[in-house]
Short mmCIF file of C-alpha atoms and ligand atoms in Angstrom, two decimals:
data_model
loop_
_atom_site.label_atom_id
_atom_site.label_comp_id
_atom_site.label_asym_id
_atom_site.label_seq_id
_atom_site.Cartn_x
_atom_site.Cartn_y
_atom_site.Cartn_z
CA UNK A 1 -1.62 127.01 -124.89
CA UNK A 2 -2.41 124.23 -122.50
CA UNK A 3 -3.65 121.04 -123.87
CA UNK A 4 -3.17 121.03 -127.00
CA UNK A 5 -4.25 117.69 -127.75
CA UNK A 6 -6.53 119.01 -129.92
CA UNK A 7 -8.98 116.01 -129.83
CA UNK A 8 -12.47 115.90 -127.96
CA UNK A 9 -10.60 114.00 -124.99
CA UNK A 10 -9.07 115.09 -121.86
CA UNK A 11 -5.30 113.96 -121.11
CA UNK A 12 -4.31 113.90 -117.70
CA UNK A 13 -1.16 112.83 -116.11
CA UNK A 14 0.72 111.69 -112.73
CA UNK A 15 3.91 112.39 -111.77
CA UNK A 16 5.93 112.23 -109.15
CA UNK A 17 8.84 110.17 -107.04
CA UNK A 18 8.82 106.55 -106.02
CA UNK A 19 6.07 106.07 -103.84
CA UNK A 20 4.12 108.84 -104.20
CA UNK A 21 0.82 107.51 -104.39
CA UNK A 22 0.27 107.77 -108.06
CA UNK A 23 -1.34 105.04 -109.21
CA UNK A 24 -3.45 104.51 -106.04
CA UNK A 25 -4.43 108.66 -107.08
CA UNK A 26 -5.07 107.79 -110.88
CA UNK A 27 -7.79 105.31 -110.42
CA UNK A 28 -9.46 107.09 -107.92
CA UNK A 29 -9.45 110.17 -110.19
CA UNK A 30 -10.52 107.31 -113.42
CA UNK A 31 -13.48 106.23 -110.95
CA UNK A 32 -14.95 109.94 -110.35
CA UNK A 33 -14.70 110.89 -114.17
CA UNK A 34 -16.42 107.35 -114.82
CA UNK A 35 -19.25 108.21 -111.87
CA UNK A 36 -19.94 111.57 -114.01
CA UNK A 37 -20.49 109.29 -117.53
CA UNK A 38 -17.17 110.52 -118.78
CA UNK A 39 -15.50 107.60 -120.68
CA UNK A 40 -12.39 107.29 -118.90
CA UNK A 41 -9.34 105.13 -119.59
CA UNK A 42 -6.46 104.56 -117.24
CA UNK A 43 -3.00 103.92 -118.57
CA UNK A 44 0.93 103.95 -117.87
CA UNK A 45 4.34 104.52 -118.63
CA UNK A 46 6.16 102.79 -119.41
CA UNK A 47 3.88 100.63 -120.90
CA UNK A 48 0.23 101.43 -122.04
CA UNK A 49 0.39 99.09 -125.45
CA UNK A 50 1.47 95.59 -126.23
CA UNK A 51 5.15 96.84 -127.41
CA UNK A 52 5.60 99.11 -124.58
CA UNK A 53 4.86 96.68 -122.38
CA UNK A 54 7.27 94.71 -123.45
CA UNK A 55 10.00 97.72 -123.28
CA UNK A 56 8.76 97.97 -119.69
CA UNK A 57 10.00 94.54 -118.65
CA UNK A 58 13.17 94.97 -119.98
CA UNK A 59 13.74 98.37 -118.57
CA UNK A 60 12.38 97.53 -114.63
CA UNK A 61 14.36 94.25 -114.86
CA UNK A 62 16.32 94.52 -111.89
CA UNK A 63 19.31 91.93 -113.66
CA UNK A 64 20.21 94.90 -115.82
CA UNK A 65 21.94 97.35 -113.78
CA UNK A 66 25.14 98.46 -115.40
CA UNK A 67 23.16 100.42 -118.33
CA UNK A 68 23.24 104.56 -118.87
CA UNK A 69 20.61 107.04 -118.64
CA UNK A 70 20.50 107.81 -122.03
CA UNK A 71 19.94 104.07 -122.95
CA UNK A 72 17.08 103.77 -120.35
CA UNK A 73 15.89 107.62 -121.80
CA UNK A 74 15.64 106.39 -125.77
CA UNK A 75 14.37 103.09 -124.56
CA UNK A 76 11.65 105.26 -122.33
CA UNK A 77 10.66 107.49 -125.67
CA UNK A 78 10.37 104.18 -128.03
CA UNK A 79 8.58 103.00 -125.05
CA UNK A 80 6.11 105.96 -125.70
CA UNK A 81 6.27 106.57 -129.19
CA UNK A 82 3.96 103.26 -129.21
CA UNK A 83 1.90 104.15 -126.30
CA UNK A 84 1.01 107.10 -128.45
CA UNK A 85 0.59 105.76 -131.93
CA UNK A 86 -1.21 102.50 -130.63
CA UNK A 87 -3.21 104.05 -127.30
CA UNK A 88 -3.52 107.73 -126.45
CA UNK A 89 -3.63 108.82 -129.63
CA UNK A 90 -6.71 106.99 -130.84
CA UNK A 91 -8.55 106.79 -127.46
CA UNK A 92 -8.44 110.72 -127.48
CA UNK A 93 -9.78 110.85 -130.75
CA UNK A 94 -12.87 108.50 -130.08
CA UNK A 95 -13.64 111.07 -127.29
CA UNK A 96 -12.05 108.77 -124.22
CA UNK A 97 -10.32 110.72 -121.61
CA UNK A 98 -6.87 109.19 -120.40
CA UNK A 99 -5.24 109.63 -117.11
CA UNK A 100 -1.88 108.16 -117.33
CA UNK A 101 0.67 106.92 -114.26
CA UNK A 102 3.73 109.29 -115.26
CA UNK A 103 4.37 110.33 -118.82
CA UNK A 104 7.36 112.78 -120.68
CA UNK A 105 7.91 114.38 -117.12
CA UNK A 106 9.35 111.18 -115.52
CA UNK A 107 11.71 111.15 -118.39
CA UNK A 108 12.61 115.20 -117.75
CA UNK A 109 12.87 114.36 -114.11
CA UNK A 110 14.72 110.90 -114.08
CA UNK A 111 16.69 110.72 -116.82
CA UNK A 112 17.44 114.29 -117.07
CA UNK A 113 17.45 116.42 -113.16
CA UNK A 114 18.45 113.03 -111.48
CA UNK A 115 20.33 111.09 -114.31
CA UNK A 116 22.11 113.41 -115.67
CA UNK A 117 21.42 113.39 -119.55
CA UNK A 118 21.00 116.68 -121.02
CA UNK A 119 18.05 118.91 -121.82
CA UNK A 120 19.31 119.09 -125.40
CA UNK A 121 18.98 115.96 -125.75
CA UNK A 122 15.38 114.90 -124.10
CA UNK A 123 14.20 118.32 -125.98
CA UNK A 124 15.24 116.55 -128.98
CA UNK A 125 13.65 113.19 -128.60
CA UNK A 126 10.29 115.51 -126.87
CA UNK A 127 9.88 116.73 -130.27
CA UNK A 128 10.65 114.18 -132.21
CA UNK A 129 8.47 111.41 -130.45
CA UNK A 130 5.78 114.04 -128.82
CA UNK A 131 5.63 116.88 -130.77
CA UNK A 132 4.41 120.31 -129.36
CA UNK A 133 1.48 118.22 -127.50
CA UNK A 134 1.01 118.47 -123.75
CA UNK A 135 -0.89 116.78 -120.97
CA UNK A 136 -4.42 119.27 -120.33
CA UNK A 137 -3.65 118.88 -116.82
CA UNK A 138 -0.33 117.14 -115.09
CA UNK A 139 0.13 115.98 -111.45
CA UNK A 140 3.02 116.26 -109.55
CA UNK A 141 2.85 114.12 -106.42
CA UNK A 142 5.18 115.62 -103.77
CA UNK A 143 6.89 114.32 -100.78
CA UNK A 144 10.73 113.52 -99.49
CA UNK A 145 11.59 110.51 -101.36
CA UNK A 146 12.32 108.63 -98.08
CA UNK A 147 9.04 108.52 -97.21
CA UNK A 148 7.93 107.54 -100.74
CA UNK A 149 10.58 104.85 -101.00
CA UNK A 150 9.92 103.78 -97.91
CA UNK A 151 5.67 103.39 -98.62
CA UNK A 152 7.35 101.59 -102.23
CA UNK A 153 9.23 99.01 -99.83
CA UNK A 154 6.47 98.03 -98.02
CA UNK A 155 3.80 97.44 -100.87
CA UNK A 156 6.60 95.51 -102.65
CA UNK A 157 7.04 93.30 -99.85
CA UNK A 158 9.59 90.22 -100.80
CA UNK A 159 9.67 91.11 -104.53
CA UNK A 160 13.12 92.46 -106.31
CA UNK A 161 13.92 96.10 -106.03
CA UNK A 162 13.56 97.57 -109.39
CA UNK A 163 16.57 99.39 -110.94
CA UNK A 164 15.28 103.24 -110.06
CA UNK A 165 13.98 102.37 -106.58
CA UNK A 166 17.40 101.34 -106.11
CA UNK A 167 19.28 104.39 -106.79
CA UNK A 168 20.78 106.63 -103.86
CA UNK A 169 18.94 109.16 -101.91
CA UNK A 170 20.99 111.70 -103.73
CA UNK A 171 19.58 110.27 -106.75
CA UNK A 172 15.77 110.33 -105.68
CA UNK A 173 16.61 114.21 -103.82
CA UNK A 174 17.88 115.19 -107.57
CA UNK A 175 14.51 114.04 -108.96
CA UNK A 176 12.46 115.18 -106.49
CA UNK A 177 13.76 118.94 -107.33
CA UNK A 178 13.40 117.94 -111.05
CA UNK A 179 9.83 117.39 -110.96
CA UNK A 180 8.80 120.38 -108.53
CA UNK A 181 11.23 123.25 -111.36
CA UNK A 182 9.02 121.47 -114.07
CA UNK A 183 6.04 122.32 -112.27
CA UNK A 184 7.43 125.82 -111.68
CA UNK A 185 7.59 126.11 -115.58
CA UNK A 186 4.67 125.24 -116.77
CA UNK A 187 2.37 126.54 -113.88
CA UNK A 188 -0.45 126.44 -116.30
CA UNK A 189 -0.35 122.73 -116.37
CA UNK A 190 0.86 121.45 -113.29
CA UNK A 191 -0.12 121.35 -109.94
CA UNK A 192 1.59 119.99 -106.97
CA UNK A 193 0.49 118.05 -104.45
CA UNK A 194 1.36 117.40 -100.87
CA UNK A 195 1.25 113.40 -101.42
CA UNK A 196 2.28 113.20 -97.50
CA UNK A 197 -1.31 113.17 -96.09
CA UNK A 198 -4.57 110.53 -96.22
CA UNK A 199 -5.17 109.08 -99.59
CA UNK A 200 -8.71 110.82 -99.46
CA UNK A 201 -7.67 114.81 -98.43
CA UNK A 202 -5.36 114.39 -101.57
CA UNK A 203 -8.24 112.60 -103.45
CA UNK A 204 -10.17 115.63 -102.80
CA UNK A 205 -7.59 118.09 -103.69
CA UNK A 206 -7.19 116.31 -107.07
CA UNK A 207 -10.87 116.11 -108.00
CA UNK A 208 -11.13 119.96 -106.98
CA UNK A 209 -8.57 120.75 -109.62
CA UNK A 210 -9.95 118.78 -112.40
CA UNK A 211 -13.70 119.89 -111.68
CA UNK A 212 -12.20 123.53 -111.83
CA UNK A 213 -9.98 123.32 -114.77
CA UNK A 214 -11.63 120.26 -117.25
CA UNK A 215 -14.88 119.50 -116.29
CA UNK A 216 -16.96 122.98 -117.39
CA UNK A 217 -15.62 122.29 -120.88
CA UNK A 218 -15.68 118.58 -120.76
CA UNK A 219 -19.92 119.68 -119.88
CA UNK A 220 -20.29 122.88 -122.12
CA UNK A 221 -19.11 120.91 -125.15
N1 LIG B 1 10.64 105.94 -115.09
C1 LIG B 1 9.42 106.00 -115.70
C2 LIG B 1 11.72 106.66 -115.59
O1 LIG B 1 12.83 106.56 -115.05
N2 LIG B 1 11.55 107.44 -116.69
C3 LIG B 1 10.35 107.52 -117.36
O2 LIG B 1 10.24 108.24 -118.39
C4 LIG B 1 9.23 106.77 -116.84
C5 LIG B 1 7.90 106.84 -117.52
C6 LIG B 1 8.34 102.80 -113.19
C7 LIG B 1 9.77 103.23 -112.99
O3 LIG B 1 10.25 103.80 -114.20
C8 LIG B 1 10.81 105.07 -113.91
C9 LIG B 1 10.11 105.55 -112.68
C10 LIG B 1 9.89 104.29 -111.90
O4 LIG B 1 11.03 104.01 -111.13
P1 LIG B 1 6.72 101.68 -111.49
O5 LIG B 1 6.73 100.33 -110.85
O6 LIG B 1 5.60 102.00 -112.41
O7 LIG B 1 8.09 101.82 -112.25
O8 LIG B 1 6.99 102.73 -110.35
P2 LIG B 1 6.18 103.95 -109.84
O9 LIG B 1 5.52 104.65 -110.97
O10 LIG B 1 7.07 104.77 -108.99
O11 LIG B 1 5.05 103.26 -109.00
P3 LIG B 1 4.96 103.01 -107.45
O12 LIG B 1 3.88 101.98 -107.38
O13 LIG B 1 6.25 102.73 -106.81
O14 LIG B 1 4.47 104.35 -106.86
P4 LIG B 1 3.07 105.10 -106.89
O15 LIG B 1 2.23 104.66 -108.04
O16 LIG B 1 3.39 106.53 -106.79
O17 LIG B 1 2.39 104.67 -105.53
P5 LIG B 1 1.14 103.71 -105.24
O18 LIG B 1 -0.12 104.39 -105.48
O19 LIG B 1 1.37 102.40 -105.90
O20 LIG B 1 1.33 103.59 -103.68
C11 LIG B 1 2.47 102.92 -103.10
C12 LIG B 1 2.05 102.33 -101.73
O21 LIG B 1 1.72 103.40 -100.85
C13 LIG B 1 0.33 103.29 -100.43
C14 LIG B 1 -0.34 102.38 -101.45
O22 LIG B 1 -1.45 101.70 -100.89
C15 LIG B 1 0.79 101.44 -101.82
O23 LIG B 1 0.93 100.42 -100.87
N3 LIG B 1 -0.20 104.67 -100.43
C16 LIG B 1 -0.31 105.41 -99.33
N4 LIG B 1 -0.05 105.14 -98.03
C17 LIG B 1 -0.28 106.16 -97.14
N5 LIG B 1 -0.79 107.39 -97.48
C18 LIG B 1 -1.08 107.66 -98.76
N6 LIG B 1 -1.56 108.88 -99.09
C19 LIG B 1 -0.84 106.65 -99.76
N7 LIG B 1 -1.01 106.62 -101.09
C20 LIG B 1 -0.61 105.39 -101.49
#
């Protein structure tokens, strides 16, 4: 069953490689659902609460290099344990709908496909920090990770590469695969996007989805 959030709210999520256009995607998506009266809340990962937050600076700190993928993958789930318990959780309940900037997938897709750590493993934590819940309807930004790290360069300007951005294209080639087999999956919930066109043909694309698949419930409810 998709979405089984079972709470009056809508989750939605973005996924994808460095780059991709999420977050420039996610609050155009938060502004449409807002322009229809739907109460809509945008959020991240990490981050997305006060603690996680906090997790988030340590993890994108670009001092700490030497660290494994399984530290940065239990650091990512206590990350969103919080962002649950603190955010999600009780905005859903009140009847918000979220879109989040990446979520469980990222974790699947960097930590696991690219980083190496194994599904055991980030099955484990899933369970333990997610439960059987799901996203109602999950991104997946697409496009060859040069291009994305190479739009991620340019917005960034000056500022200090962050530790992911800096991994090899072998690395970001490893992820990119990861994210499009999870969308092969779980066709029921994700949908992939060609994120290598104009921010408003992939606006469009988005909105189409999420008129077709949330918004006659969101309206016959
Ligand atoms: N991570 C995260 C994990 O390893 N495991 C996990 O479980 C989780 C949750 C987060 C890092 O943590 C990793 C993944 C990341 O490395 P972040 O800073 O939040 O760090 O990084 P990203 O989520 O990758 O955010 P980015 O900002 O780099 O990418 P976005 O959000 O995909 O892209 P966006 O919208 O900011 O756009 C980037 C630039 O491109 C332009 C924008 O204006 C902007 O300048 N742009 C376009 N240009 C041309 N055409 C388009 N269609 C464009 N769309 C956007």
């Amino acid at each position: 069953m998709v979405g089984i959030f079972m709470t009056p709210g809508k989750f939605i999520t973005f996924e994808g490689g460095e780059g991709a256009g999420k977050s420039t995607q996610a609050e155009l998506l938060r502004e449409r659902l807002g322009a229809l009266g739907i109460r809509t809340i945008l959020t991240r990962e990490p981050g997305g609460s006060p603690f996680a937050e906090e997790i988030r600076h340590l993890l994108l700190d670009p001092r700490h290099k030497e660290r494994s993928p399984l530290a940065d993958a239990l650091l990512f789930y206590a990350a969103r344990h919080d962002h649950l318990t603190r955010t999600i959780g009780p905005a859903l309940e009140a009847g918000n709908w979220l879109v989040s900037d990446r979520f469980s997938d990222s974790t699947r897709a960097y930590q696991g496909a690219a980083g190496g750590v194994s599904g055991d493993i980030l099955e484990t934590l899933e369970k333990w920090v997610v439960g059987d819940r799901r996203p109602d309807l999950t991104y997946i930004l697409d496009m060859p990770p040069e291009l994305g790290l190479k739009r991620a360069e340019e917005r960034r300007g000056h500022d200090a590469v962050d530790g992911f951005e800096n991994l090899d294209l072998d690395f970001h080639k490893r992820l990119r695969q990861g994210f499009l087999d999870i969308a092969k999956a779980e066709p029921e919930r994700c949908f992939v996007i060609d994120a290598n066109r104009d921010i408003d043909a992939i606006a469009s694309e988005i909105w189409r989805i999420c008129e077709k698949r949330l918004i006659p419930e969101a309206v016959t409810k």
